[in-house]
């Protein structure tokens, strides 16, 4: 069972099962499984302030749950997690950038999957350094104030080769994801290495923020074994598994903001206590990481934060809901309430209520193709509401908006409610173009003040009605005072765009709220100064609500002139500067060299592995009368593989048939005595498990004559782009399967060559078996001075050749230190040019471009750290595989600025060792 699949246990069934007893999730150890009720009072923990931001504070903590939410030290925590795979962002400095963005956009936790195959190049060998430094990642998450939900597998799915299982496991004994002792020996070793690090960062011990541990346990026996494993390794945080009563809610990826609202609001109404956004950041399936199902190196292009670390249009509803769960405690204990129906049946309504506070929530869903305006009984009267087509709304009544004021109802969604000094702030959000109508219960007539011209109000029968037309990227503020309290209520109204520039932040000295910049990373109170760090793209005014006594503001270390505004905020006199323009260099100075020397008759293959096995470790039957040719059986698990067969008795040979097995976008090329036989690509949809099987039939232009060697000896050379294993068929064979001949029945002695020893820095999935890879042509420092000067875009039809062609160039960037620039490499493609292009930046394999009939372009995001942006040289290398029907070039190649901001985080260069020329 996929662990991310949500439990089907409904709210009512779960309530009946759990009653009012807190369910302990402890594995043993120090996590209490006793009820965490309020001292001296039986029953559930009441609604109250959530726990503060987590950190490595050195104190013991308790974790449990009841039927409403997680309980951290007896306080309710509505978990709003976002998924991030560190292995998909191979620049540890940028982990901080994305984690800070996730915190700013409302997440209080990060869900982390670990790919076993990234850390283990061989049995018993593990690497947690560099881009695989789990200890560093967990420290960074704690410093960013995020809980961690850790999922080390061993199987993780996640669109990676073999679901994260290492390639060498294909030839190890035992069946994966079972209690087979031969498998468990390896799986336990992997988990033991991970657990040794995770145990040092457990929130229960105050040593970090690891809060929950997710498990790969398809069967009950697996779960029992895992519990023993975790106890032995000192892991004591709660364990989530497929049968856990705590449902891990993880909607399928959504395409846009409206679909995201429908999906996550639906989870909220169905009793979710844990929320997870998959993916908060998608990143890149670089190198040979992606499973066959991955259409490109970009993993989840619909992620809320895109591959270039920029916010997308889908982010607004996630930002709003995350801060709602974080700053409005009522939503941590919601239960199903009596059904409510809209007048128009096209609106489906789910009604929730908090038994402690009397607050109510209404989720309205419109699955029709038209906007629907209808009345809804809410707050004691019928309220007219509009829900856009195929969208949803979350409305509330009965929320306490600070001291002595209560929301009667509103036609827009609450986003946050917090207190700053003597000011209560409540923010409401909706779509640009709609009219927001908010009603407050006010026993005494209040004194509203319009701070922005859009707002209007009336007071009638003890209720203050506020009306605001929501405008694009515009915040409207209304101040409300009354004689019954000395506290001021500030109402904020924002559309989606404006909501993405509202930043609440919790400091040890109190909460603050910042408006204006594109991102707030950190806020710190230092005497009378509030020190802010963050990003701007355009010029932005800065508005700050801070505790009393704060009179000065700094932004990214520099003081900014400010004064007290009408909204009891500090307002900057001058806008914050935007990001300066940045011009990227053209890519020129290219050099080219062809390879596939392995196809030549006299090529020395004495050091290659002899392929003469008769039985395979995999699940694919070995063809009758053939030796095992599957690449994995000879230790070649990633990238391209070469075969050389010495044919004896080949005189009269008329044709060769080669059967092979690959993942998506596989390829085979063949030569006989150095002469191209042709290339072949598997067609169809594969076997449904990520494997494409094909047979390439090559007819010789004339029967082979004796003379090349004794008895018609010849050399058959075959290059197979094997691509990767499916997530659920890790032992399905890859590479050449068999060879058949007509016109002769030669004896064949096979040798095979694939990837060299794994790169000690870049890891086992970085390189394959091309000649250039084995000899360092992709690495910085390689001497390409003797290569032919020519551009990748200059390949002509008359240059057509079957085989591998390399292009190399260097370029420099000079990005100012205060600018965070995201740069992409664009391969524009050429329609009809069916080529495969492997892209290397400073020796790091960024993934493959697959050309085709339409020649669609693809942008490879070049992560800072691997990409040198501060006046340093970068080496770009392209390995192009082309058949005789295509010129050996990818077409135009260029750099593109994908986004930039003034701010960012300090970036440390990722180690990218080179290799000297070896001839």
PDB file of N, CA, C and O in Angstrom, residues 89-157:
ATOM      1  N   UNK A  89      17.191  19.118  -5.011  1.00  0.00           N
ATOM      2  CA  UNK A  89      17.787  20.451  -5.018  1.00  0.00           C
ATOM      3  C   UNK A  89      19.248  20.297  -4.591  1.00  0.00           C
ATOM      4  O   UNK A  89      19.602  20.492  -3.427  1.00  0.00           O
ATOM      5  N   UNK A  90      20.131  19.919  -5.528  1.00  0.00           N
ATOM      6  CA  UNK A  90      21.517  19.575  -5.149  1.00  0.00           C
ATOM      7  C   UNK A  90      22.380  20.792  -4.887  1.00  0.00           C
ATOM      8  O   UNK A  90      23.422  20.991  -5.506  1.00  0.00           O
ATOM      9  N   UNK A  91      21.933  21.625  -3.945  1.00  0.00           N
ATOM     10  CA  UNK A  91      22.694  22.780  -3.494  1.00  0.00           C
ATOM     11  C   UNK A  91      22.265  23.057  -2.063  1.00  0.00           C
ATOM     12  O   UNK A  91      21.234  23.689  -1.835  1.00  0.00           O
ATOM     13  N   UNK A  92      22.996  22.560  -1.076  1.00  0.00           N
ATOM     14  CA  UNK A  92      22.558  22.692   0.322  1.00  0.00           C
ATOM     15  C   UNK A  92      22.245  24.113   0.756  1.00  0.00           C
ATOM     16  O   UNK A  92      21.378  24.319   1.596  1.00  0.00           O
ATOM     17  N   UNK A  93      22.925  25.116   0.197  1.00  0.00           N
ATOM     18  CA  UNK A  93      22.610  26.504   0.560  1.00  0.00           C
ATOM     19  C   UNK A  93      21.168  26.848   0.220  1.00  0.00           C
ATOM     20  O   UNK A  93      20.518  27.619   0.942  1.00  0.00           O
ATOM     21  N   UNK A  94      20.666  26.307  -0.879  1.00  0.00           N
ATOM     22  CA  UNK A  94      19.310  26.637  -1.313  1.00  0.00           C
ATOM     23  C   UNK A  94      18.248  25.900  -0.511  1.00  0.00           C
ATOM     24  O   UNK A  94      17.066  26.249  -0.610  1.00  0.00           O
ATOM     25  N   UNK A  95      18.632  24.890   0.261  1.00  0.00           N
ATOM     26  CA  UNK A  95      17.646  24.285   1.160  1.00  0.00           C
ATOM     27  C   UNK A  95      17.089  25.357   2.088  1.00  0.00           C
ATOM     28  O   UNK A  95      15.890  25.414   2.341  1.00  0.00           O
ATOM     29  N   UNK A  96      17.958  26.198   2.602  1.00  0.00           N
ATOM     30  CA  UNK A  96      17.501  27.264   3.496  1.00  0.00           C
ATOM     31  C   UNK A  96      16.548  28.206   2.765  1.00  0.00           C
ATOM     32  O   UNK A  96      15.533  28.651   3.333  1.00  0.00           O
ATOM     33  N   UNK A  97      16.866  28.541   1.542  1.00  0.00           N
ATOM     34  CA  UNK A  97      16.012  29.443   0.778  1.00  0.00           C
ATOM     35  C   UNK A  97      14.592  28.886   0.678  1.00  0.00           C
ATOM     36  O   UNK A  97      13.613  29.583   0.967  1.00  0.00           O
ATOM     37  N   UNK A  98      14.462  27.636   0.279  1.00  0.00           N
ATOM     38  CA  UNK A  98      13.132  27.062   0.088  1.00  0.00           C
ATOM     39  C   UNK A  98      12.436  26.838   1.425  1.00  0.00           C
ATOM     40  O   UNK A  98      11.229  27.072   1.567  1.00  0.00           O
ATOM     41  N   UNK A  99      13.169  26.402   2.448  1.00  0.00           N
ATOM     42  CA  UNK A  99      12.555  26.202   3.762  1.00  0.00           C
ATOM     43  C   UNK A  99      12.055  27.521   4.334  1.00  0.00           C
ATOM     44  O   UNK A  99      10.975  27.585   4.937  1.00  0.00           O
ATOM     45  N   UNK A 100      12.817  28.597   4.165  1.00  0.00           N
ATOM     46  CA  UNK A 100      12.334  29.895   4.633  1.00  0.00           C
ATOM     47  C   UNK A 100      11.090  30.324   3.875  1.00  0.00           C
ATOM     48  O   UNK A 100      10.160  30.903   4.467  1.00  0.00           O
ATOM     49  N   UNK A 101      11.040  30.051   2.604  1.00  0.00           N
ATOM     50  CA  UNK A 101       9.843  30.389   1.827  1.00  0.00           C
ATOM     51  C   UNK A 101       8.649  29.578   2.295  1.00  0.00           C
ATOM     52  O   UNK A 101       7.530  30.096   2.410  1.00  0.00           O
ATOM     53  N   UNK A 102       8.853  28.296   2.557  1.00  0.00           N
ATOM     54  CA  UNK A 102       7.759  27.473   3.036  1.00  0.00           C
ATOM     55  C   UNK A 102       7.217  27.999   4.361  1.00  0.00           C
ATOM     56  O   UNK A 102       5.995  28.083   4.557  1.00  0.00           O
ATOM     57  N   UNK A 103       8.103  28.354   5.284  1.00  0.00           N
ATOM     58  CA  UNK A 103       7.639  28.911   6.551  1.00  0.00           C
ATOM     59  C   UNK A 103       6.862  30.198   6.321  1.00  0.00           C
ATOM     60  O   UNK A 103       5.794  30.423   6.901  1.00  0.00           O
ATOM     61  N   UNK A 104       7.394  31.071   5.461  1.00  0.00           N
ATOM     62  CA  UNK A 104       6.731  32.343   5.190  1.00  0.00           C
ATOM     63  C   UNK A 104       5.362  32.137   4.563  1.00  0.00           C
ATOM     64  O   UNK A 104       4.416  32.887   4.841  1.00  0.00           O
ATOM     65  N   UNK A 105       5.222  31.127   3.722  1.00  0.00           N
ATOM     66  CA  UNK A 105       3.952  30.870   3.040  1.00  0.00           C
ATOM     67  C   UNK A 105       2.990  30.035   3.885  1.00  0.00           C
ATOM     68  O   UNK A 105       2.000  29.529   3.369  1.00  0.00           O
ATOM     69  N   UNK A 106       3.270  29.908   5.177  1.00  0.00           N
ATOM     70  CA  UNK A 106       2.292  29.336   6.082  1.00  0.00           C
ATOM     71  C   UNK A 106       2.562  27.939   6.568  1.00  0.00           C
ATOM     72  O   UNK A 106       1.852  27.454   7.452  1.00  0.00           O
ATOM     73  N   UNK A 107       3.542  27.261   6.036  1.00  0.00           N
ATOM     74  CA  UNK A 107       3.817  25.901   6.494  1.00  0.00           C
ATOM     75  C   UNK A 107       4.478  25.925   7.874  1.00  0.00           C
ATOM     76  O   UNK A 107       5.310  26.787   8.160  1.00  0.00           O
ATOM     77  N   UNK A 108       4.084  24.958   8.708  1.00  0.00           N
ATOM     78  CA  UNK A 108       4.788  24.786   9.978  1.00  0.00           C
ATOM     79  C   UNK A 108       5.576  23.483  10.018  1.00  0.00           C
ATOM     80  O   UNK A 108       6.176  23.149  11.041  1.00  0.00           O
ATOM     81  N   UNK A 109       5.585  22.753   8.899  1.00  0.00           N
ATOM     82  CA  UNK A 109       6.335  21.494   8.836  1.00  0.00           C
ATOM     83  C   UNK A 109       6.768  21.235   7.407  1.00  0.00           C
ATOM     84  O   UNK A 109       6.155  21.708   6.445  1.00  0.00           O
ATOM     85  N   UNK A 110       7.842  20.461   7.277  1.00  0.00           N
ATOM     86  CA  UNK A 110       8.319  20.013   5.974  1.00  0.00           C
ATOM     87  C   UNK A 110       8.337  18.494   5.979  1.00  0.00           C
ATOM     88  O   UNK A 110       8.822  17.865   6.922  1.00  0.00           O
ATOM     89  N   UNK A 111       7.770  17.913   4.944  1.00  0.00           N
ATOM     90  CA  UNK A 111       7.785  16.463   4.770  1.00  0.00           C
ATOM     91  C   UNK A 111       8.951  16.106   3.857  1.00  0.00           C
ATOM     92  O   UNK A 111       9.087  16.663   2.761  1.00  0.00           O
ATOM     93  N   UNK A 112       9.783  15.176   4.318  1.00  0.00           N
ATOM     94  CA  UNK A 112      11.055  14.882   3.646  1.00  0.00           C
ATOM     95  C   UNK A 112      11.123  13.404   3.294  1.00  0.00           C
ATOM     96  O   UNK A 112      10.997  12.546   4.169  1.00  0.00           O
ATOM     97  N   UNK A 113      11.318  13.109   2.026  1.00  0.00           N
ATOM     98  CA  UNK A 113      11.626  11.745   1.600  1.00  0.00           C
ATOM     99  C   UNK A 113      13.120  11.646   1.321  1.00  0.00           C
ATOM    100  O   UNK A 113      13.717  12.579   0.796  1.00  0.00           O
ATOM    101  N   UNK A 114      13.671  10.505   1.652  1.00  0.00           N
ATOM    102  CA  UNK A 114      15.088  10.243   1.404  1.00  0.00           C
ATOM    103  C   UNK A 114      15.214   9.116   0.398  1.00  0.00           C
ATOM    104  O   UNK A 114      14.566   8.075   0.539  1.00  0.00           O
ATOM    105  N   UNK A 115      16.032   9.324  -0.616  1.00  0.00           N
ATOM    106  CA  UNK A 115      16.241   8.314  -1.651  1.00  0.00           C
ATOM    107  C   UNK A 115      17.463   7.470  -1.298  1.00  0.00           C
ATOM    108  O   UNK A 115      18.599   7.962  -1.331  1.00  0.00           O
ATOM    109  N   UNK A 116      17.232   6.234  -0.956  1.00  0.00           N
ATOM    110  CA  UNK A 116      18.302   5.297  -0.601  1.00  0.00           C
ATOM    111  C   UNK A 116      19.360   5.258  -1.696  1.00  0.00           C
ATOM    112  O   UNK A 116      20.570   5.218  -1.424  1.00  0.00           O
ATOM    113  N   UNK A 117      18.920   5.263  -2.957  1.00  0.00           N
ATOM    114  CA  UNK A 117      19.883   5.128  -4.056  1.00  0.00           C
ATOM    115  C   UNK A 117      20.814   6.333  -4.187  1.00  0.00           C
ATOM    116  O   UNK A 117      21.870   6.233  -4.817  1.00  0.00           O
ATOM    117  N   UNK A 118      20.452   7.480  -3.593  1.00  0.00           N
ATOM    118  CA  UNK A 118      21.342   8.634  -3.622  1.00  0.00           C
ATOM    119  C   UNK A 118      22.513   8.482  -2.652  1.00  0.00           C
ATOM    120  O   UNK A 118      23.561   9.098  -2.834  1.00  0.00           O
ATOM    121  N   UNK A 119      22.293   7.694  -1.620  1.00  0.00           N
ATOM    122  CA  UNK A 119      23.270   7.601  -0.543  1.00  0.00           C
ATOM    123  C   UNK A 119      24.135   6.348  -0.590  1.00  0.00           C
ATOM    124  O   UNK A 119      25.127   6.284   0.123  1.00  0.00           O
ATOM    125  N   UNK A 120      23.739   5.359  -1.374  1.00  0.00           N
ATOM    126  CA  UNK A 120      24.426   4.067  -1.297  1.00  0.00           C
ATOM    127  C   UNK A 120      24.840   3.579  -2.677  1.00  0.00           C
ATOM    128  O   UNK A 120      24.027   3.026  -3.431  1.00  0.00           O
ATOM    129  N   UNK A 121      26.105   3.734  -3.048  1.00  0.00           N
ATOM    130  CA  UNK A 121      26.567   3.262  -4.352  1.00  0.00           C
ATOM    131  C   UNK A 121      26.815   1.760  -4.399  1.00  0.00           C
ATOM    132  O   UNK A 121      26.915   1.190  -5.488  1.00  0.00           O
ATOM    133  N   UNK A 122      26.929   1.121  -3.236  1.00  0.00           N
ATOM    134  CA  UNK A 122      27.232  -0.313  -3.198  1.00  0.00           C
ATOM    135  C   UNK A 122      26.820  -0.849  -1.837  1.00  0.00           C
ATOM    136  O   UNK A 122      26.675  -0.081  -0.868  1.00  0.00           O
ATOM    137  N   UNK A 123      26.622  -2.165  -1.712  1.00  0.00           N
ATOM    138  CA  UNK A 123      26.251  -2.725  -0.407  1.00  0.00           C
ATOM    139  C   UNK A 123      27.248  -2.332   0.676  1.00  0.00           C
ATOM    140  O   UNK A 123      28.461  -2.424   0.490  1.00  0.00           O
ATOM    141  N   UNK A 124      26.711  -1.857   1.798  1.00  0.00           N
ATOM    142  CA  UNK A 124      27.561  -1.496   2.920  1.00  0.00           C
ATOM    143  C   UNK A 124      28.228  -0.143   2.813  1.00  0.00           C
ATOM    144  O   UNK A 124      28.908   0.285   3.746  1.00  0.00           O
ATOM    145  N   UNK A 125      28.058   0.564   1.692  1.00  0.00           N
ATOM    146  CA  UNK A 125      28.669   1.881   1.514  1.00  0.00           C
ATOM    147  C   UNK A 125      27.583   2.951   1.561  1.00  0.00           C
ATOM    148  O   UNK A 125      26.592   2.876   0.819  1.00  0.00           O
ATOM    149  N   UNK A 126      27.782   3.955   2.410  1.00  0.00           N
ATOM    150  CA  UNK A 126      26.791   5.016   2.584  1.00  0.00           C
ATOM    151  C   UNK A 126      27.492   6.365   2.641  1.00  0.00           C
ATOM    152  O   UNK A 126      28.598   6.487   3.165  1.00  0.00           O
ATOM    153  N   UNK A 127      26.843   7.367   2.097  1.00  0.00           N
ATOM    154  CA  UNK A 127      27.428   8.694   2.018  1.00  0.00           C
ATOM    155  C   UNK A 127      26.377   9.724   2.430  1.00  0.00           C
ATOM    156  O   UNK A 127      25.335   9.844   1.786  1.00  0.00           O
ATOM    157  N   UNK A 128      26.642  10.442   3.508  1.00  0.00           N
ATOM    158  CA  UNK A 128      25.759  11.499   3.974  1.00  0.00           C
ATOM    159  C   UNK A 128      26.522  12.824   4.015  1.00  0.00           C
ATOM    160  O   UNK A 128      26.365  13.614   4.948  1.00  0.00           O
ATOM    161  N   UNK A 129      27.325  13.063   2.978  1.00  0.00           N
ATOM    162  CA  UNK A 129      28.094  14.300   2.888  1.00  0.00           C
ATOM    163  C   UNK A 129      27.603  15.111   1.706  1.00  0.00           C
ATOM    164  O   UNK A 129      26.843  14.631   0.858  1.00  0.00           O
ATOM    165  N   UNK A 130      28.056  16.371   1.623  1.00  0.00           N
ATOM    166  CA  UNK A 130      27.767  17.205   0.467  1.00  0.00           C
ATOM    167  C   UNK A 130      26.286  17.401   0.250  1.00  0.00           C
ATOM    168  O   UNK A 130      25.545  17.802   1.154  1.00  0.00           O
ATOM    169  N   UNK A 131      25.814  17.113  -0.970  1.00  0.00           N
ATOM    170  CA  UNK A 131      24.397  17.297  -1.300  1.00  0.00           C
ATOM    171  C   UNK A 131      23.529  16.222  -0.657  1.00  0.00           C
ATOM    172  O   UNK A 131      22.308  16.252  -0.804  1.00  0.00           O
ATOM    173  N   UNK A 132      24.143  15.289   0.047  1.00  0.00           N
ATOM    174  CA  UNK A 132      23.404  14.221   0.743  1.00  0.00           C
ATOM    175  C   UNK A 132      23.478  14.380   2.267  1.00  0.00           C
ATOM    176  O   UNK A 132      23.206  13.436   3.003  1.00  0.00           O
ATOM    177  N   UNK A 133      23.807  15.583   2.736  1.00  0.00           N
ATOM    178  CA  UNK A 133      24.051  15.814   4.157  1.00  0.00           C
ATOM    179  C   UNK A 133      22.727  15.957   4.911  1.00  0.00           C
ATOM    180  O   UNK A 133      22.190  17.067   5.067  1.00  0.00           O
ATOM    181  N   UNK A 134      22.192  14.849   5.387  1.00  0.00           N
ATOM    182  CA  UNK A 134      20.918  14.852   6.101  1.00  0.00           C
ATOM    183  C   UNK A 134      21.025  15.633   7.408  1.00  0.00           C
ATOM    184  O   UNK A 134      20.083  16.337   7.794  1.00  0.00           O
ATOM    185  N   UNK A 135      22.133  15.523   8.100  1.00  0.00           N
ATOM    186  CA  UNK A 135      22.323  16.250   9.346  1.00  0.00           C
ATOM    187  C   UNK A 135      22.199  17.750   9.110  1.00  0.00           C
ATOM    188  O   UNK A 135      21.531  18.469   9.866  1.00  0.00           O
ATOM    189  N   UNK A 136      22.802  18.249   8.040  1.00  0.00           N
ATOM    190  CA  UNK A 136      22.724  19.667   7.707  1.00  0.00           C
ATOM    191  C   UNK A 136      21.289  20.059   7.383  1.00  0.00           C
ATOM    192  O   UNK A 136      20.814  21.121   7.809  1.00  0.00           O
ATOM    193  N   UNK A 137      20.593  19.238   6.629  1.00  0.00           N
ATOM    194  CA  UNK A 137      19.214  19.571   6.278  1.00  0.00           C
ATOM    195  C   UNK A 137      18.347  19.684   7.531  1.00  0.00           C
ATOM    196  O   UNK A 137      17.551  20.623   7.672  1.00  0.00           O
ATOM    197  N   UNK A 138      18.471  18.725   8.447  1.00  0.00           N
ATOM    198  CA  UNK A 138      17.642  18.740   9.645  1.00  0.00           C
ATOM    199  C   UNK A 138      17.997  19.933  10.536  1.00  0.00           C
ATOM    200  O   UNK A 138      17.101  20.534  11.158  1.00  0.00           O
ATOM    201  N   UNK A 139      19.261  20.300  10.599  1.00  0.00           N
ATOM    202  CA  UNK A 139      19.637  21.499  11.353  1.00  0.00           C
ATOM    203  C   UNK A 139      19.026  22.747  10.724  1.00  0.00           C
ATOM    204  O   UNK A 139      18.521  23.634  11.424  1.00  0.00           O
ATOM    205  N   UNK A 140      19.059  22.806   9.401  1.00  0.00           N
ATOM    206  CA  UNK A 140      18.518  23.973   8.704  1.00  0.00           C
ATOM    207  C   UNK A 140      17.015  24.078   8.914  1.00  0.00           C
ATOM    208  O   UNK A 140      16.479  25.177   9.126  1.00  0.00           O
ATOM    209  N   UNK A 141      16.305  22.951   8.851  1.00  0.00           N
ATOM    210  CA  UNK A 141      14.859  22.975   9.084  1.00  0.00           C
ATOM    211  C   UNK A 141      14.545  23.502  10.476  1.00  0.00           C
ATOM    212  O   UNK A 141      13.605  24.288  10.665  1.00  0.00           O
ATOM    213  N   UNK A 142      15.321  23.085  11.473  1.00  0.00           N
ATOM    214  CA  UNK A 142      15.104  23.573  12.837  1.00  0.00           C
ATOM    215  C   UNK A 142      15.374  25.067  12.924  1.00  0.00           C
ATOM    216  O   UNK A 142      14.639  25.811  13.577  1.00  0.00           O
ATOM    217  N   UNK A 143      16.423  25.536  12.268  1.00  0.00           N
ATOM    218  CA  UNK A 143      16.743  26.960  12.282  1.00  0.00           C
ATOM    219  C   UNK A 143      15.670  27.787  11.585  1.00  0.00           C
ATOM    220  O   UNK A 143      15.487  28.970  11.898  1.00  0.00           O
ATOM    221  N   UNK A 144      14.951  27.171  10.659  1.00  0.00           N
ATOM    222  CA  UNK A 144      13.865  27.854   9.953  1.00  0.00           C
ATOM    223  C   UNK A 144      12.529  27.719  10.671  1.00  0.00           C
ATOM    224  O   UNK A 144      11.505  28.201  10.173  1.00  0.00           O
ATOM    225  N   UNK A 145      12.502  27.058  11.824  1.00  0.00           N
ATOM    226  CA  UNK A 145      11.282  26.948  12.613  1.00  0.00           C
ATOM    227  C   UNK A 145      10.250  26.016  12.025  1.00  0.00           C
ATOM    228  O   UNK A 145       9.050  26.258  12.151  1.00  0.00           O
ATOM    229  N   UNK A 146      10.696  24.926  11.421  1.00  0.00           N
ATOM    230  CA  UNK A 146       9.782  23.961  10.806  1.00  0.00           C
ATOM    231  C   UNK A 146       9.926  22.596  11.460  1.00  0.00           C
ATOM    232  O   UNK A 146      11.049  22.111  11.671  1.00  0.00           O
ATOM    233  N   UNK A 147       8.782  21.971  11.787  1.00  0.00           N
ATOM    234  CA  UNK A 147       8.803  20.564  12.152  1.00  0.00           C
ATOM    235  C   UNK A 147       9.199  19.742  10.924  1.00  0.00           C
ATOM    236  O   UNK A 147       9.034  20.185   9.771  1.00  0.00           O
ATOM    237  N   UNK A 148       9.681  18.525  11.174  1.00  0.00           N
ATOM    238  CA  UNK A 148      10.072  17.624  10.090  1.00  0.00           C
ATOM    239  C   UNK A 148       9.277  16.329  10.203  1.00  0.00           C
ATOM    240  O   UNK A 148       9.199  15.727  11.282  1.00  0.00           O
ATOM    241  N   UNK A 149       8.681  15.933   9.089  1.00  0.00           N
ATOM    242  CA  UNK A 149       8.070  14.609   8.956  1.00  0.00           C
ATOM    243  C   UNK A 149       9.006  13.813   8.067  1.00  0.00           C
ATOM    244  O   UNK A 149       9.147  14.112   6.877  1.00  0.00           O
ATOM    245  N   UNK A 150       9.670  12.818   8.633  1.00  0.00           N
ATOM    246  CA  UNK A 150      10.746  12.116   7.928  1.00  0.00           C
ATOM    247  C   UNK A 150      10.239  10.816   7.324  1.00  0.00           C
ATOM    248  O   UNK A 150       9.600  10.013   7.999  1.00  0.00           O
ATOM    249  N   UNK A 151      10.531  10.616   6.049  1.00  0.00           N
ATOM    250  CA  UNK A 151      10.107   9.397   5.337  1.00  0.00           C
ATOM    251  C   UNK A 151      11.321   8.815   4.614  1.00  0.00           C
ATOM    252  O   UNK A 151      11.603   9.168   3.470  1.00  0.00           O
ATOM    253  N   UNK A 152      12.070   7.911   5.289  1.00  0.00           N
ATOM    254  CA  UNK A 152      13.270   7.351   4.664  1.00  0.00           C
ATOM    255  C   UNK A 152      13.023   6.080   3.858  1.00  0.00           C
ATOM    256  O   UNK A 152      13.982   5.452   3.412  1.00  0.00           O
ATOM    257  N   UNK A 153      11.776   5.698   3.693  1.00  0.00           N
ATOM    258  CA  UNK A 153      11.486   4.491   2.921  1.00  0.00           C
ATOM    259  C   UNK A 153      11.596   3.235   3.759  1.00  0.00           C
ATOM    260  O   UNK A 153      11.011   3.192   4.839  1.00  0.00           O
ATOM    261  N   UNK A 154      12.315   2.222   3.270  1.00  0.00           N
ATOM    262  CA  UNK A 154      13.287   2.217   2.166  1.00  0.00           C
ATOM    263  C   UNK A 154      12.702   2.543   0.768  1.00  0.00           C
ATOM    264  O   UNK A 154      13.397   3.066  -0.081  1.00  0.00           O
ATOM    265  N   UNK A 155      11.418   2.212   0.571  1.00  0.00           N
ATOM    266  CA  UNK A 155      10.777   2.546  -0.698  1.00  0.00           C
ATOM    267  C   UNK A 155      10.039   3.859  -0.505  1.00  0.00           C
ATOM    268  O   UNK A 155       9.305   4.030   0.464  1.00  0.00           O
ATOM    269  N   UNK A 156      10.220   4.820  -1.458  1.00  0.00           N
ATOM    270  CA  UNK A 156       9.552   6.110  -1.316  1.00  0.00           C
ATOM    271  C   UNK A 156       8.674   6.459  -2.514  1.00  0.00           C
ATOM    272  O   UNK A 156       7.952   7.451  -2.463  1.00  0.00           O
ATOM    273  N   UNK A 157       8.711   5.686  -3.596  1.00  0.00           N
ATOM    274  CA  UNK A 157       7.948   6.089  -4.783  1.00  0.00           C
ATOM    275  C   UNK A 157       8.550   7.353  -5.359  1.00  0.00           C
ATOM    276  O   UNK A 157       9.671   7.371  -5.874  1.00  0.00           O
TER     277      UNK A 157
END
